[in-house]
Amino acid sequence: MVTSEQVARLAGVSRATVSRALNGSAHVSEETRERIQAAIAALGYEPDVVAQSLVRQRSYVLAISLFPEDDNEKFLAHLGQTSQYIYLDILKNIEREARSVGYDLLVPSRPLGHSPKHYIRSLQTRRVAGVIMLHATEERIQALIDSNLPTVFVDRIAQGRRATYVKSDNLDGERQATAYLLSLGHRHIAMLTGKTADLAGMERLQGFQQALIHAGIKPDPGLVRHSGWNISEAYEAAKILLAERRDFTAIVAASDMIAMGVLRALNEQGMRVPEDISLIGFDDVEFSQYTYPPLTTMRQDNATIGQGAVQRLICLLDGTEDVIPLNISTQLVIRQSTAPAPA
């Protein structure tokens, strides 16, 4: 078993410095922290979280909730297949950042139907230090805020004395995406929104509408279709839109998964992308560069989302007051699915 002493020796520091780095101490320089992380990776060292908890009388376990009703097994089974693909990368970055500061992740699995109070009690029984919530019902959000259990919400705006959030700037991102199509001369632009009951879906629709209004174009409700986040629902919604033969030269898809469904519908109708219809997505999941044509999209900074969620949770655990939420900018990635509007 690799020990912290071996890590210290390889990194050229003391065991105490290794311990401080693992505990997220501000008294360790970034250069030293990077050397320690490199040594940990090279040796395959895993901190003994249980031992740390016993010695310091502080929990070093963070709970991560993936699904609104905590059917995490169902959620994990669907990761990478449908609308949850984006969370793979976020989860990877959450796990990496948590390990770097000496915390383990717990994914609690409970039967459906348990009350929010029961959920809080189950977390307390497991002695978790705090929670990172990727999906949540309104009841669970309020229960967590009321419980004062340190919590960071991802892609949900919710705050309390010991709760804050981290999210992408979906509104500005979709505004940028639409503005880019407008800059290419498109004036009749359709949108498939995803679920507008979700914060991301609502903000992306608002960003689309704001960009049109800013350009002096009145949004046409007939060019907006509300689908789910997965490929099959987007495909069906796109088929209906195309069957109506409305006048548009570009489509804004609220996610790359939605764009995949749109691409299939367009191909079946013999419509070429981007010669006939330009298409832009959102998320920049890995496969978006391998579609045909490669997809123009808005890139979410999943590394900063994951790191920011853990860092803010650590601040809450350390008693920092008024932890500032994080609203992270997105970046336009131009590929081959967009082109100037047809003459």
mmCIF file of C-alpha atoms in Angstrom, residues 180-181 184 186 274-275 278-279 336-342:
data_model
loop_
_atom_site.group_PDB
_atom_site.id
_atom_site.type_symbol
_atom_site.label_atom_id
_atom_site.label_comp_id
_atom_site.label_asym_id
_atom_site.label_seq_id
_atom_site.Cartn_x
_atom_site.Cartn_y
_atom_site.Cartn_z
ATOM 1 C CA TYR A 180 -23.781 33.963 -34.651
ATOM 2 C CA LEU A 181 -26.496 32.676 -36.981
ATOM 3 C CA LEU A 184 -24.326 34.781 -41.129
ATOM 4 C CA HIS A 186 -30.094 34.132 -41.195
ATOM 5 C CA PRO A 274 -25.412 23.514 -43.870
ATOM 6 C CA GLU A 275 -26.225 24.131 -47.559
ATOM 7 C CA SER A 278 -27.665 25.648 -40.706
ATOM 8 C CA LEU A 279 -27.701 23.870 -37.347
ATOM 9 C CA GLN A 336 -19.114 22.748 -40.400
ATOM 10 C CA SER A 337 -22.868 22.652 -39.605
ATOM 11 C CA THR A 338 -23.354 26.393 -40.069
ATOM 12 C CA ALA A 339 -22.916 28.576 -43.145
ATOM 13 C CA PRO A 340 -24.175 31.886 -44.553
ATOM 14 C CA ALA A 341 -27.900 31.973 -45.263
ATOM 15 C CA PRO A 342 -28.838 30.813 -48.780
#
